[in-house]
Each structure stands twice: as C-alpha cells, then as structure tokens.
PDB file of C-alpha atoms in Angstrom:
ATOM      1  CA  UNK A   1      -1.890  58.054  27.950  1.00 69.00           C
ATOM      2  CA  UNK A   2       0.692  55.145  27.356  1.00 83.00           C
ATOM      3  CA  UNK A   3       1.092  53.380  30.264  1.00 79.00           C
ATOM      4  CA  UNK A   4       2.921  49.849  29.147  1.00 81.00           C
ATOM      5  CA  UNK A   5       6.431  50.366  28.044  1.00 82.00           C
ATOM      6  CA  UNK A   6       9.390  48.304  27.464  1.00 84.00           C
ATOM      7  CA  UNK A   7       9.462  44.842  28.802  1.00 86.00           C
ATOM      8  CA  UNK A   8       5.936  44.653  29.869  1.00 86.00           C
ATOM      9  CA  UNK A   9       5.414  45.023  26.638  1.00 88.00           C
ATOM     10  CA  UNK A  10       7.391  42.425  25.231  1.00 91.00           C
ATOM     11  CA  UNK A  11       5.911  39.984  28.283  1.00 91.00           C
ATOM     12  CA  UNK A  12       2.166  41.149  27.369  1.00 91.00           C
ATOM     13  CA  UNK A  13       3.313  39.915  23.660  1.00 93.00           C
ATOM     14  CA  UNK A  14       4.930  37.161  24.036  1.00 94.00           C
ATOM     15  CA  UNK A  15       1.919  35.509  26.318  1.00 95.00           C
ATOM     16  CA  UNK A  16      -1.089  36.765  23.973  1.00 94.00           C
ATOM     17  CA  UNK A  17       1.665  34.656  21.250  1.00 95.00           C
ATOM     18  CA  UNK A  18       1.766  31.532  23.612  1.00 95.00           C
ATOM     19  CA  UNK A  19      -1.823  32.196  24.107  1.00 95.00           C
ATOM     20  CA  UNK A  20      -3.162  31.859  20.947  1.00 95.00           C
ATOM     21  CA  UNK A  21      -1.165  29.010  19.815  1.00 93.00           C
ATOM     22  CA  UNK A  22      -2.384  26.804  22.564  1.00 92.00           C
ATOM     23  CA  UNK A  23      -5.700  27.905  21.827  1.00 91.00           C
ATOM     24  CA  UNK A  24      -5.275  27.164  18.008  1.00 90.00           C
ATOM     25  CA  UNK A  25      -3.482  23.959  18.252  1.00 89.00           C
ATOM     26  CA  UNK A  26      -3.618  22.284  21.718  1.00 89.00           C
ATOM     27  CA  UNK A  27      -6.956  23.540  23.699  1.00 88.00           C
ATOM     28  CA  UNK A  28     -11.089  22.936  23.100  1.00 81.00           C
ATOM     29  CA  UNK A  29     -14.413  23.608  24.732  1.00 81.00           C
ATOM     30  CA  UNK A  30     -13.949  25.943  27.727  1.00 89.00           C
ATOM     31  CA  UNK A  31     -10.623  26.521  28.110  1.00 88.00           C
ATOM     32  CA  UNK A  32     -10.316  27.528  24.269  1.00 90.00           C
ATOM     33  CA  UNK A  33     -12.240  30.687  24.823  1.00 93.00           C
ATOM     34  CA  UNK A  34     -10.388  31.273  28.097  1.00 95.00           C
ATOM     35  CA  UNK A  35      -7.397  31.113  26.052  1.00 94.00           C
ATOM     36  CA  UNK A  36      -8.334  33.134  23.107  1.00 94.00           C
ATOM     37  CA  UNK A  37      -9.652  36.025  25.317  1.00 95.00           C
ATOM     38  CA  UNK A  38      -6.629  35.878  27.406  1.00 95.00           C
ATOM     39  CA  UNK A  39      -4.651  35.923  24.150  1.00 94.00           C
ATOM     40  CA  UNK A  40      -6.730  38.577  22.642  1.00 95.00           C
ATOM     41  CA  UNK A  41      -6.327  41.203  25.918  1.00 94.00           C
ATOM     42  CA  UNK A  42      -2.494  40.703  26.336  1.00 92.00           C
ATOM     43  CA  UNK A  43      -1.943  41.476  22.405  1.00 92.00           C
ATOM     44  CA  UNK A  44      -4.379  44.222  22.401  1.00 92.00           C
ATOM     45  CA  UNK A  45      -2.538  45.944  25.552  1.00 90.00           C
ATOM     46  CA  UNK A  46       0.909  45.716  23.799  1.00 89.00           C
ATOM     47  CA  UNK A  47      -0.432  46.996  20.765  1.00 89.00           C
ATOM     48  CA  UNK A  48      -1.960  50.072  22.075  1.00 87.00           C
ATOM     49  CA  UNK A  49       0.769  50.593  24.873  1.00 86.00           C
ATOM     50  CA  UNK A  50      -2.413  50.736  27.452  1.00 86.00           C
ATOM     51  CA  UNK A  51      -3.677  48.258  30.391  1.00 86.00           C
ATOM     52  CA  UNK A  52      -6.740  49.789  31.801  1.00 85.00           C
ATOM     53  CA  UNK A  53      -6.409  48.680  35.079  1.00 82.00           C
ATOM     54  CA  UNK A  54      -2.906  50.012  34.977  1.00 82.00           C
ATOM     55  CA  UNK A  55      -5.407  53.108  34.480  1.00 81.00           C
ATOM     56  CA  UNK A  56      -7.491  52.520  37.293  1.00 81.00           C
ATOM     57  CA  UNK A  57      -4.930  51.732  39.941  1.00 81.00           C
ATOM     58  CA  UNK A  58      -2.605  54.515  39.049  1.00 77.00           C
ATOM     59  CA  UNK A  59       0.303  52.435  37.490  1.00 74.00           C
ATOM     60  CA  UNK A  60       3.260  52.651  35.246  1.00 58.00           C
ATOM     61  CA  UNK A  61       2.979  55.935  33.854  1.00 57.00           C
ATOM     62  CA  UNK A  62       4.444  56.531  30.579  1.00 53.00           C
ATOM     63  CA  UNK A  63       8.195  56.843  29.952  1.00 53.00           C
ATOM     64  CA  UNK A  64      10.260  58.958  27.635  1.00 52.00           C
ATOM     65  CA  UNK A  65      12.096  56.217  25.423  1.00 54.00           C
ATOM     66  CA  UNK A  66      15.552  56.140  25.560  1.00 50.00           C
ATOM     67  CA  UNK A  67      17.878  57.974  22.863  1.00 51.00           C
ATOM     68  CA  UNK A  68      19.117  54.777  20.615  1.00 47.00           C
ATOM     69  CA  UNK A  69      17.332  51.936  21.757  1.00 58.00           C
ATOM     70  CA  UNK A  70      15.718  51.506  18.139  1.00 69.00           C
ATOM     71  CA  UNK A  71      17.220  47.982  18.187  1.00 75.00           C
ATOM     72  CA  UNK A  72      15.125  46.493  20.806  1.00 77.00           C
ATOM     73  CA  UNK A  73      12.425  47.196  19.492  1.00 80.00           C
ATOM     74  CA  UNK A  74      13.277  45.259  16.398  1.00 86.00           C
ATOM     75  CA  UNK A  75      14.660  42.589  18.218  1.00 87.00           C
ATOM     76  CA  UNK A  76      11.965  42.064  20.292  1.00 86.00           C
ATOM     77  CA  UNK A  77       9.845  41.677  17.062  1.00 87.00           C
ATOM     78  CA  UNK A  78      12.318  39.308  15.747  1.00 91.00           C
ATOM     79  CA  UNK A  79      11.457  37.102  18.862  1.00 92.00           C
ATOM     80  CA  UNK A  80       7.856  37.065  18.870  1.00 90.00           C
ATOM     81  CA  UNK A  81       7.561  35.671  15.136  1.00 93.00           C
ATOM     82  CA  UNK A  82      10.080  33.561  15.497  1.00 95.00           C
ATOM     83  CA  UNK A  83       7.827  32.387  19.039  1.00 92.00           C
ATOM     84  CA  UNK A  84       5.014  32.412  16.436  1.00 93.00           C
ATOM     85  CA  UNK A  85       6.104  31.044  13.713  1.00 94.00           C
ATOM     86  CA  UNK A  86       8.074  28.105  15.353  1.00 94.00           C
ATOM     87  CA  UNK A  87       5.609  27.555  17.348  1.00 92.00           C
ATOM     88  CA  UNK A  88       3.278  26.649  14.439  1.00 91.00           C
ATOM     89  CA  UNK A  89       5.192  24.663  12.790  1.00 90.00           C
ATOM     90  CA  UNK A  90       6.217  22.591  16.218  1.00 89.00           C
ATOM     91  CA  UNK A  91       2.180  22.682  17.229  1.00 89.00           C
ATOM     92  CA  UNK A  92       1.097  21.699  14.097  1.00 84.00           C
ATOM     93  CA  UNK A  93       3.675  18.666  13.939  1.00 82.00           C
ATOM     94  CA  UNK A  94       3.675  17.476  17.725  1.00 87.00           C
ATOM     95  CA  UNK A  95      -0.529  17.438  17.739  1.00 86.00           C
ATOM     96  CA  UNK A  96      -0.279  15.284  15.073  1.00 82.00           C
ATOM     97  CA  UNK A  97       2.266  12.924  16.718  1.00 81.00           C
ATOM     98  CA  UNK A  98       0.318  12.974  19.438  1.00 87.00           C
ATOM     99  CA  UNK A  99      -2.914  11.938  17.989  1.00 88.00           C
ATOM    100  CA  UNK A 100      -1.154   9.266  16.434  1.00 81.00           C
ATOM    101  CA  UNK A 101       0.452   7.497  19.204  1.00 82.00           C
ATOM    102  CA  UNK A 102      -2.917   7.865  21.198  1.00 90.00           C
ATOM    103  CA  UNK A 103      -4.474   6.017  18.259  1.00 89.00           C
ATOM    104  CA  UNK A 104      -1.834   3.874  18.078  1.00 82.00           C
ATOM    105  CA  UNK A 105      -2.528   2.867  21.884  1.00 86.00           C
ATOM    106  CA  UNK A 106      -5.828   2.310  21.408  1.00 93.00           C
ATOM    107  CA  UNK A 107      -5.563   0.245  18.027  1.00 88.00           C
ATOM    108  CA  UNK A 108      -3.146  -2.352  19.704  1.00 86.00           C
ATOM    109  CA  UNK A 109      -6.181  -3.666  21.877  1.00 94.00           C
ATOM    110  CA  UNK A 110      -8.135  -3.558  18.456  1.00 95.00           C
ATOM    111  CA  UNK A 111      -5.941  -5.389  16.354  1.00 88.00           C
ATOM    112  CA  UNK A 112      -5.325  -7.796  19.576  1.00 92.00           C
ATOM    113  CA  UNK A 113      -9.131  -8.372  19.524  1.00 96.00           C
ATOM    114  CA  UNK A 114      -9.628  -8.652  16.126  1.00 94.00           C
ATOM    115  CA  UNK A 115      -6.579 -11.041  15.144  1.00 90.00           C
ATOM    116  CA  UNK A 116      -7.390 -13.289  18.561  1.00 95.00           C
ATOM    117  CA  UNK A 117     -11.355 -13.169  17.232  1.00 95.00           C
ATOM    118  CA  UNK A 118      -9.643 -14.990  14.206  1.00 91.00           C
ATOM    119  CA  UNK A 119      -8.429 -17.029  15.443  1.00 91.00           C
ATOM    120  CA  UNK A 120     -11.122 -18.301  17.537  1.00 93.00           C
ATOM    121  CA  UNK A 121      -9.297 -17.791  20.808  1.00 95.00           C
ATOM    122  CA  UNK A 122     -12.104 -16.439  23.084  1.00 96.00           C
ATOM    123  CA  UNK A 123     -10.189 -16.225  26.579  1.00 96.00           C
ATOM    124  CA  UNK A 124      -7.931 -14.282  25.195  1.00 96.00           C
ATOM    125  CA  UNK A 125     -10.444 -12.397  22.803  1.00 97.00           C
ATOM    126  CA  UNK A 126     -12.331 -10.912  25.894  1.00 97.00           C
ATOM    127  CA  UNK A 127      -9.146  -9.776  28.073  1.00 97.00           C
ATOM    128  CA  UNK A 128      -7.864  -7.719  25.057  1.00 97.00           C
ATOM    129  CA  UNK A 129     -11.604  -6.359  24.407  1.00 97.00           C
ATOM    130  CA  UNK A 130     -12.220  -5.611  27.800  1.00 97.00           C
ATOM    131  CA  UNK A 131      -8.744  -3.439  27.417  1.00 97.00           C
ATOM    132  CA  UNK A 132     -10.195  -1.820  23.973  1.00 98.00           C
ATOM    133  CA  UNK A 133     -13.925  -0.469  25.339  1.00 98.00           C
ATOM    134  CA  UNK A 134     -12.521   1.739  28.020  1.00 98.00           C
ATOM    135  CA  UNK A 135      -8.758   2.640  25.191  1.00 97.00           C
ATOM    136  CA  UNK A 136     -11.490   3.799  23.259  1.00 98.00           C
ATOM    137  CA  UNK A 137     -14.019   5.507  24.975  1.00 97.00           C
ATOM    138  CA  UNK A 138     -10.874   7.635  26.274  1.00 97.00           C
ATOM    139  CA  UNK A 139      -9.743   8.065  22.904  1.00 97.00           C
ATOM    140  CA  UNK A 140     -13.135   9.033  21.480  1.00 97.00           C
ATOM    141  CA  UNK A 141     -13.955  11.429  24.475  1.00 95.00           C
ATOM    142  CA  UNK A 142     -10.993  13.377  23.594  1.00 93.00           C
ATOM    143  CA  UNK A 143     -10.787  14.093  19.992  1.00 93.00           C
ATOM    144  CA  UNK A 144     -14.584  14.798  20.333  1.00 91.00           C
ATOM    145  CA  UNK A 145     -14.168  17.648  22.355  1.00 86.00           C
ATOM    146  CA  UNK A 146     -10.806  18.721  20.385  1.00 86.00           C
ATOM    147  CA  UNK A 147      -9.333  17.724  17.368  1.00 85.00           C
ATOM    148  CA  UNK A 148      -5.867  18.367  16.214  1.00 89.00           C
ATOM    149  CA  UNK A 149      -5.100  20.810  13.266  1.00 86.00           C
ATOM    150  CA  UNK A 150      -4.858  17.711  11.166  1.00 85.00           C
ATOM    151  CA  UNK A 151      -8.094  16.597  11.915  1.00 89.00           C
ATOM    152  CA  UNK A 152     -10.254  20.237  12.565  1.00 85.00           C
ATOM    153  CA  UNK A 153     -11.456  20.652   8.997  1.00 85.00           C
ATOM    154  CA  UNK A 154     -13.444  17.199   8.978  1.00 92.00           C
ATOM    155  CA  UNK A 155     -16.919  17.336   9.878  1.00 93.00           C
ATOM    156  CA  UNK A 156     -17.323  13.453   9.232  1.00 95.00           C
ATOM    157  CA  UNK A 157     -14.378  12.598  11.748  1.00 95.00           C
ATOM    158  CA  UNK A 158     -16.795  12.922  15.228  1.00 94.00           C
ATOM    159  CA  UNK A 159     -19.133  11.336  13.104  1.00 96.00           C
ATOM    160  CA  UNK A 160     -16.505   8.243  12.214  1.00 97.00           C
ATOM    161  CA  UNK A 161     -15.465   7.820  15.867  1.00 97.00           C
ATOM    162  CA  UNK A 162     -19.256   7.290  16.984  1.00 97.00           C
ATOM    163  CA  UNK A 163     -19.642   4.290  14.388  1.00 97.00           C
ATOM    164  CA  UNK A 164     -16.676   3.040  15.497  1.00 97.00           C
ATOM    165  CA  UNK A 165     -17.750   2.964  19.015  1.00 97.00           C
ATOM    166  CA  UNK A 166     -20.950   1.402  17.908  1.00 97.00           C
ATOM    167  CA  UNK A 167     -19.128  -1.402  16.332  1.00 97.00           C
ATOM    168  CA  UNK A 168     -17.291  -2.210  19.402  1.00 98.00           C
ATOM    169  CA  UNK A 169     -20.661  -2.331  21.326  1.00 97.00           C
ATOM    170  CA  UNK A 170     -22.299  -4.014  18.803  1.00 97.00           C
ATOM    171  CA  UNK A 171     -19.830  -7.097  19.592  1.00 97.00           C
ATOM    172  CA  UNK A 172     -20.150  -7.665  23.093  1.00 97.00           C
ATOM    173  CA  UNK A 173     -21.969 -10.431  23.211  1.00 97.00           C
ATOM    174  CA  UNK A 174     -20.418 -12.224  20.471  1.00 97.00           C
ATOM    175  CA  UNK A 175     -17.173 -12.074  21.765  1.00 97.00           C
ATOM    176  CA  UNK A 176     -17.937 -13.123  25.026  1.00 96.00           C
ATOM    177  CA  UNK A 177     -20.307 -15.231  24.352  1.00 96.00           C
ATOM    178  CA  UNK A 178     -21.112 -15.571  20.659  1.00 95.00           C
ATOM    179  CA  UNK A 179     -19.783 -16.704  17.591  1.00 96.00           C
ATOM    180  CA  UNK A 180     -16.161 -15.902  17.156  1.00 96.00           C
ATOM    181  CA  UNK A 181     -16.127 -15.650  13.551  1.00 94.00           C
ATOM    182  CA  UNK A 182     -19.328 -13.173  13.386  1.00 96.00           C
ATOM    183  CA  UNK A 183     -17.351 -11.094  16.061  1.00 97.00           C
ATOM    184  CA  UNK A 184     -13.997 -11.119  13.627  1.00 96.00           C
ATOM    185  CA  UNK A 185     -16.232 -10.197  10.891  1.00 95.00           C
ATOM    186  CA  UNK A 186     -18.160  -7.405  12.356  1.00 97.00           C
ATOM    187  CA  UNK A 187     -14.750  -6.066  13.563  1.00 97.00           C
ATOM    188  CA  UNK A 188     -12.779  -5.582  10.362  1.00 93.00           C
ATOM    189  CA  UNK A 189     -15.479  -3.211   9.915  1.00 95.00           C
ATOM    190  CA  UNK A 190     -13.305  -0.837  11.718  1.00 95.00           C
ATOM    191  CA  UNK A 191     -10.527  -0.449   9.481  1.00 89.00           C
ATOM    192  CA  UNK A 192     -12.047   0.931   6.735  1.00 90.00           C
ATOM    193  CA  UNK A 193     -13.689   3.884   8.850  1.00 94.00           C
ATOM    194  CA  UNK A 194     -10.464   4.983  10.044  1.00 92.00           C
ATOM    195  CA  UNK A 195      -8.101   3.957   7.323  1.00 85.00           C
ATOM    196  CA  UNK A 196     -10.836   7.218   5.605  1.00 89.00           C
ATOM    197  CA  UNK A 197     -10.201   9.382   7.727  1.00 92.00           C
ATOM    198  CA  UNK A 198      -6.142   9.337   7.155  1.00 89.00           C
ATOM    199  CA  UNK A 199      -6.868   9.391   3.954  1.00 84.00           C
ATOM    200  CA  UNK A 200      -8.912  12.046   3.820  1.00 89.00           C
ATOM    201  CA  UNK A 201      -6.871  14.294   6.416  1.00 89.00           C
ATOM    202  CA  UNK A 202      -3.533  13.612   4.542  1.00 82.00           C
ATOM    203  CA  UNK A 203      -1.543  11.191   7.027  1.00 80.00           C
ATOM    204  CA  UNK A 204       1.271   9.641   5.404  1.00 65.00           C
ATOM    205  CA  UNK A 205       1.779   6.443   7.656  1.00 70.00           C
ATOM    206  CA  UNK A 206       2.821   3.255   7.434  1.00 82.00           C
ATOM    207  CA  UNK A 207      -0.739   1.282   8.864  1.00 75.00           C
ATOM    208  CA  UNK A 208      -2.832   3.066   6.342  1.00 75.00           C
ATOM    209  CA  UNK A 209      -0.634   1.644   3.063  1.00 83.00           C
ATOM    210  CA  UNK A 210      -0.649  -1.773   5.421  1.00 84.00           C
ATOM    211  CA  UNK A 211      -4.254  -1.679   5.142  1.00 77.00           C
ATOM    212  CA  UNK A 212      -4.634  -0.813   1.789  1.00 77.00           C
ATOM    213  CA  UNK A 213      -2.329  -4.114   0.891  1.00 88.00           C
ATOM    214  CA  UNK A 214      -3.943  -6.044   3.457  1.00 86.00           C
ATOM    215  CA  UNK A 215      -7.526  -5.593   1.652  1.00 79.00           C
ATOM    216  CA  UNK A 216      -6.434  -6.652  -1.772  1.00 87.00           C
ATOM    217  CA  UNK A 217      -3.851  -9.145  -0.237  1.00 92.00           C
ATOM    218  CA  UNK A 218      -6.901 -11.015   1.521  1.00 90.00           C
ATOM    219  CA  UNK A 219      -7.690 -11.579  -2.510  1.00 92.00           C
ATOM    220  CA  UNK A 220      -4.665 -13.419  -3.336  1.00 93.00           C
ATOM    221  CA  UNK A 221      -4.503 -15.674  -0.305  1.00 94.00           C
ATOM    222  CA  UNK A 222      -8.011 -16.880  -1.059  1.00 93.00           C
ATOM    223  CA  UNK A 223      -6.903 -17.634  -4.528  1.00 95.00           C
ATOM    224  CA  UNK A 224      -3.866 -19.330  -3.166  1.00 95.00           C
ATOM    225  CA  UNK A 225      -5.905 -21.501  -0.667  1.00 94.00           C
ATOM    226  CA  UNK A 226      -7.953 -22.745  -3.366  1.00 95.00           C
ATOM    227  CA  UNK A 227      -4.932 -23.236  -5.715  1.00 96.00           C
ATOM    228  CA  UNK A 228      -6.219 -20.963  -8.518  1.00 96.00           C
ATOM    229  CA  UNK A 229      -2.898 -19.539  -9.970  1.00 95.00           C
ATOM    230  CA  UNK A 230      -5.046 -18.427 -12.714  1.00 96.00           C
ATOM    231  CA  UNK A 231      -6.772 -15.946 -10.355  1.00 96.00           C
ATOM    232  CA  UNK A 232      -3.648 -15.259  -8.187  1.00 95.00           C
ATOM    233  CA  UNK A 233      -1.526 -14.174 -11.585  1.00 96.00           C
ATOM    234  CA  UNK A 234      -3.885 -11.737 -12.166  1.00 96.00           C
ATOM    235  CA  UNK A 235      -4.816 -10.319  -9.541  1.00 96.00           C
ATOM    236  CA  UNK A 236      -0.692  -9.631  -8.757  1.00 96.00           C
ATOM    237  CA  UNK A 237      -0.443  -6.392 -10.337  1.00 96.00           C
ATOM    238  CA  UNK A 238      -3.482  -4.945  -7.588  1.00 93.00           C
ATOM    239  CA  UNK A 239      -1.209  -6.556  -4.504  1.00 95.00           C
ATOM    240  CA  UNK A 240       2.274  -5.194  -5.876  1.00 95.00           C
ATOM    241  CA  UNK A 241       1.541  -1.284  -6.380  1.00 92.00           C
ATOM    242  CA  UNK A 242      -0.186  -1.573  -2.857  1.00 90.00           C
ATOM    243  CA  UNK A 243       3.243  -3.714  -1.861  1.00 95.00           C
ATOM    244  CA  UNK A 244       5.170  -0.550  -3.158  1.00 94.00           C
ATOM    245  CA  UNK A 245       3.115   1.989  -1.470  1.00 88.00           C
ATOM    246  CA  UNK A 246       4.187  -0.764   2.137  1.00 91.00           C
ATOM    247  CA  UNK A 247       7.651  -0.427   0.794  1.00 94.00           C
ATOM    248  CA  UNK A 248       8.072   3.630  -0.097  1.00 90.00           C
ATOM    249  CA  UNK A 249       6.783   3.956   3.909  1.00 89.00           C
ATOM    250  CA  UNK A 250       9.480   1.706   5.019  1.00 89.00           C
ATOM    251  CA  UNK A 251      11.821  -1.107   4.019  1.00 89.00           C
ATOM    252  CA  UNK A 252      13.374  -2.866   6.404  1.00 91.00           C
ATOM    253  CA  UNK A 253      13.726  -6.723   7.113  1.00 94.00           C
ATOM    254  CA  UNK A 254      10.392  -7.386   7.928  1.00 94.00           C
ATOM    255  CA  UNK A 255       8.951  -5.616   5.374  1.00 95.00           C
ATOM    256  CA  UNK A 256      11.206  -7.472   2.627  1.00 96.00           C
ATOM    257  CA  UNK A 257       9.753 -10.418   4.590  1.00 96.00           C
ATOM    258  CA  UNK A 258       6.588  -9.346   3.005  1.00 96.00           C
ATOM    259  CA  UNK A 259       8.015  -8.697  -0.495  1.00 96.00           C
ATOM    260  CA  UNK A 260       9.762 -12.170  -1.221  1.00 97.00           C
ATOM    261  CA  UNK A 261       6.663 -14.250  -0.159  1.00 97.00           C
ATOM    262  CA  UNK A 262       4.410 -12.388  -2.361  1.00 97.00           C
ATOM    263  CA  UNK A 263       6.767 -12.615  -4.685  1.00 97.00           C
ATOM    264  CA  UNK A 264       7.428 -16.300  -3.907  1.00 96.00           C
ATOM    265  CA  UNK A 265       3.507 -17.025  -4.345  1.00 96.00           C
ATOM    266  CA  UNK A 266       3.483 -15.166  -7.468  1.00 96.00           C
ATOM    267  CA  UNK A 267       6.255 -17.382  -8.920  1.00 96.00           C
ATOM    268  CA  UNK A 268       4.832 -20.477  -7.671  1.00 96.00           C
ATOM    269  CA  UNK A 269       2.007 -20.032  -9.684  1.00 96.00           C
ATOM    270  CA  UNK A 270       3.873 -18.757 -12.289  1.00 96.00           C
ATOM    271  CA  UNK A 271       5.337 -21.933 -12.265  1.00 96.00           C
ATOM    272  CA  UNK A 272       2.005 -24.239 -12.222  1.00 94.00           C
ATOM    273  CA  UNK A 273       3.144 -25.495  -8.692  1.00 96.00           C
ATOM    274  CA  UNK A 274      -0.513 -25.555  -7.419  1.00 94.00           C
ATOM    275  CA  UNK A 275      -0.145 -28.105  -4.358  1.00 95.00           C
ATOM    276  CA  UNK A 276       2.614 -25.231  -3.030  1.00 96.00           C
ATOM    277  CA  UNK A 277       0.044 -22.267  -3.190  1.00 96.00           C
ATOM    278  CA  UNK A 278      -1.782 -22.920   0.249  1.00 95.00           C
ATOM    279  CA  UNK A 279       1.852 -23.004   2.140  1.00 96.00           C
ATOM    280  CA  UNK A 280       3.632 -19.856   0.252  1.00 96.00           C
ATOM    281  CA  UNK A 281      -0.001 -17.772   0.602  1.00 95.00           C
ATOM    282  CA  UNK A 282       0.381 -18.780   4.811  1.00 95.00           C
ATOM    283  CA  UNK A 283       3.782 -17.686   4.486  1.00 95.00           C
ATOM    284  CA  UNK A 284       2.771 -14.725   3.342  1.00 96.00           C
ATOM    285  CA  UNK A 285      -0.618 -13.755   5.778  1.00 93.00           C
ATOM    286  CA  UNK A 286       2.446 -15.019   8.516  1.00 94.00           C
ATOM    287  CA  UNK A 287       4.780 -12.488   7.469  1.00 95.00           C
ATOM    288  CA  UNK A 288       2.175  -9.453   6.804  1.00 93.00           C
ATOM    289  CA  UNK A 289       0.461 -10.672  10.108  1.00 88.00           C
ATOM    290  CA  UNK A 290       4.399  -9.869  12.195  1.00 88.00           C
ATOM    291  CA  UNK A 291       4.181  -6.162  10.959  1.00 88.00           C
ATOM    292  CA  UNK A 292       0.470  -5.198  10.851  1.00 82.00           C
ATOM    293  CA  UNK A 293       0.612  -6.339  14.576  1.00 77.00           C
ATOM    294  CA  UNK A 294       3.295  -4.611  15.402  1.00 75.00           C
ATOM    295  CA  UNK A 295       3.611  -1.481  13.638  1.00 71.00           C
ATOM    296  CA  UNK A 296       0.122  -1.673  11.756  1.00 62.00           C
TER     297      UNK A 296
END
C-alpha cells in the first residue's frame, strides 16, 4: 500500500536531489557513501510512494488524490530538474572555483619562495617556506581524499601532488641552510607538474599561459643578457604565440606592460643595438615578474 503522498513526496525528492549532488560534486571518503545511500533511500521512497517504517509504525496511510490536481504533479517535476540540473551546472562551476582559489592560496607562498630563492634572499626565503609546507600539506590532504569534477577523471593528479610535496621536502635544508640557487633550481621543478595537470584537466586560466611564456621567455632573456640578437630574433616567433595565448586570457595594463618590452627587445635587436639588450630583456623579466606574482 502507498503510504507517501503529496508533499512528502516532493520533500523525499527534492533531498535524495540535494543528496546526490553533494555526493557527486562536493563530498569524499565516508561521508560520500553516507550521502549516496541517503540519496538513494529518499528517491527510492518517492518513487515507489512507500517508506517502510511509515509501514512499521502505522503512518500516513494512503490518500485518494484530489479531482484536478494534475498540475502539481507536473510542477513539482518541473522543480526537481530544474534543482538538478542547476545544481550541476552551479556544482560543477563553483568546485572548480574553489579548487582554484585554494591553489591559488597555496601557490602565493610558492612563488614567494621560489622568486625570494632567486634572488638569494634567505631570511625572507625561509618565512615564506615555512608558510608553504603546512599551505600545502592542507592543500594536498584535501584533494587527496576528494577531487573536484574537474579533476576526478585523472589518475596521475594524487600522484602529481605527492611529487610536489616531495620537492618541497627535498629543499629544506637548502633553503635554510644551503645553497640558494640549488634551492631556486630544484623549485621551478614545480611548475611544470602542475602547469600538466591544467592542461590535462582543461583549465583555461591565466597562470598556466603565464607559464607557458615564462618557459620560452627565460630563452630570450638569456639571449638578451649575452647580447645575441641573432638568437633573440629567432627565437621571437616561440615567445609571441605564447605572448598571445597571455593576451587572449587577459589584456589589461600590465599585461601590455609585457607586450611592448618584448616587443621593445625584439626591435632592439632588430635594430643591431646590442649594448641595449641586457636593460630591455630586465625590463621585460621586471614586467612579467609584476603579473606572474600577482595573478600567476
């Protein structure tokens, strides 16, 4: 016998809807299954118009439906895929925010570390690395147990976040006590790693085409240092469609910034202006250096 009608229907529903969502998109480990079953129960009730401890306790007995109420029906229907199919589509784009900005967190101590490492500041170097092991152990405990839609079909990505962590231990001793430069070195090894895994998961974002023009720009300012405009001339046409992949992600000031000195190096050695390399290739790390730092 029928024994859930009308709006504890629609309740029992709409919760098994909510249910499964946040075990889709939001929950791991434990509370996933917890989720799913209580997803999987409320659904199956409203489906089959029957609780079975409704049954046992001698509850809501069935009802004779109402003569015209055909329409709430449908508009309750109306409302649960609209529950479930906005509710996709907001899951799906929030968990990806939200991974994002907790990467972003953690990457400001890492590109803190790795710039100050550089530049062969070590005070400095160990109070932003002492901020970055316990950032990322945070950051790696959590999208080991759960990873966001984005991110679930990667079976390299748990994988990535352990070498990463390695890395990071791998330096202690050379940034506090070490060699600087070995540190810095040892560190860029980072990048790459995660720089793959946007790739590979489909994130359109400004850091990873930063990256990408930061690796081949590294190529020109070492040409430009040692006044080859030979080598800088060709190796131009690399930088700028990695420059225009920077510039379809955003072009603001700072990124036009970024545009005229490459441009302005280019020229100068268009130009056979050799002593001016080393300045307009500083100009230029300067300029990239103001952006990857803050928005990298």
């Amino acid at each position: 016998m029928n024994n859930v009608q009308g709006l504890d229907r629609f309740i029992r529903a709409l919760v098994g809807v909510l249910a499964l969502l946040l075990a889709y998109f939001w929950l791991g480990g434990v509370w996933q299954w917890v989720a799913l079953g209580v997803g999987a129960v409320a659904l199956a009730t409203a489906a089959f118009r029957f609780c079975p401890l409704y049954a046992v306790l001698g509850w809501r007995k069935a009802a004779t439906p109402a003569r015209g109420s055909g329409v709430m029906p449908l508009l309750a229907g109306a409302v649960l895929v609209a529950v479930a199919v906005g509710g996709a589509w907001a899951s799906q784009m929030f968990s990806r925010k939200f991974f994002l900005e907790d990467f972003n967190a953690m990457n400001g101590f890492y590109k803190q570390t790795l710039f100050l490492t550089g530049k062969a500041e070590r005070e400095k170097a160990v109070d932003q690395y002492e901020r970055l092991l316990p950032a990322y152990a945070a950051f790696q405990k959590k999208y080991t147990a759960w990873q966001p839609l984005a991110l679930r079909g990667d079976p390299q990505f748990p994988g990535d976040l352990a070498r990463v962590s390695g890395i990071f231990q791998g330096v202690n001793d050379l940034v506090r006590t070490g060699d600087l430069q070995q540190a810095h070195l040892a560190l860029e090894g980072v990048r790459p790693v995660f720089q793959e895994v946007f790739k590979r998961n489909g994130f359109s974002m400004l850091s990873v085409t930063l990256v990408d023009f930061h690796d081949a720009m590294e190529l020109m300012l070492e040409a430009g240092t040692a006044k080859d405009a030979a080598k800088l001339q060709a190796l131009y046409p690399q930088v700028n469609d990695k420059m225009k992949a920077v510039e379809a992600e955003a072009s603001d000031a700072d990124i036009q910034t970024i545009r005229q000195n490459l441009d302005a190096l280019l020229k100068a050695a268009q130009d056979a202006q050799t002593d001016a390399l080393p300045q307009r290739a500083d100009q230029l790390k300067t300029s990239f250096v103001k952006v990857y730092l803050q928005r990298g």
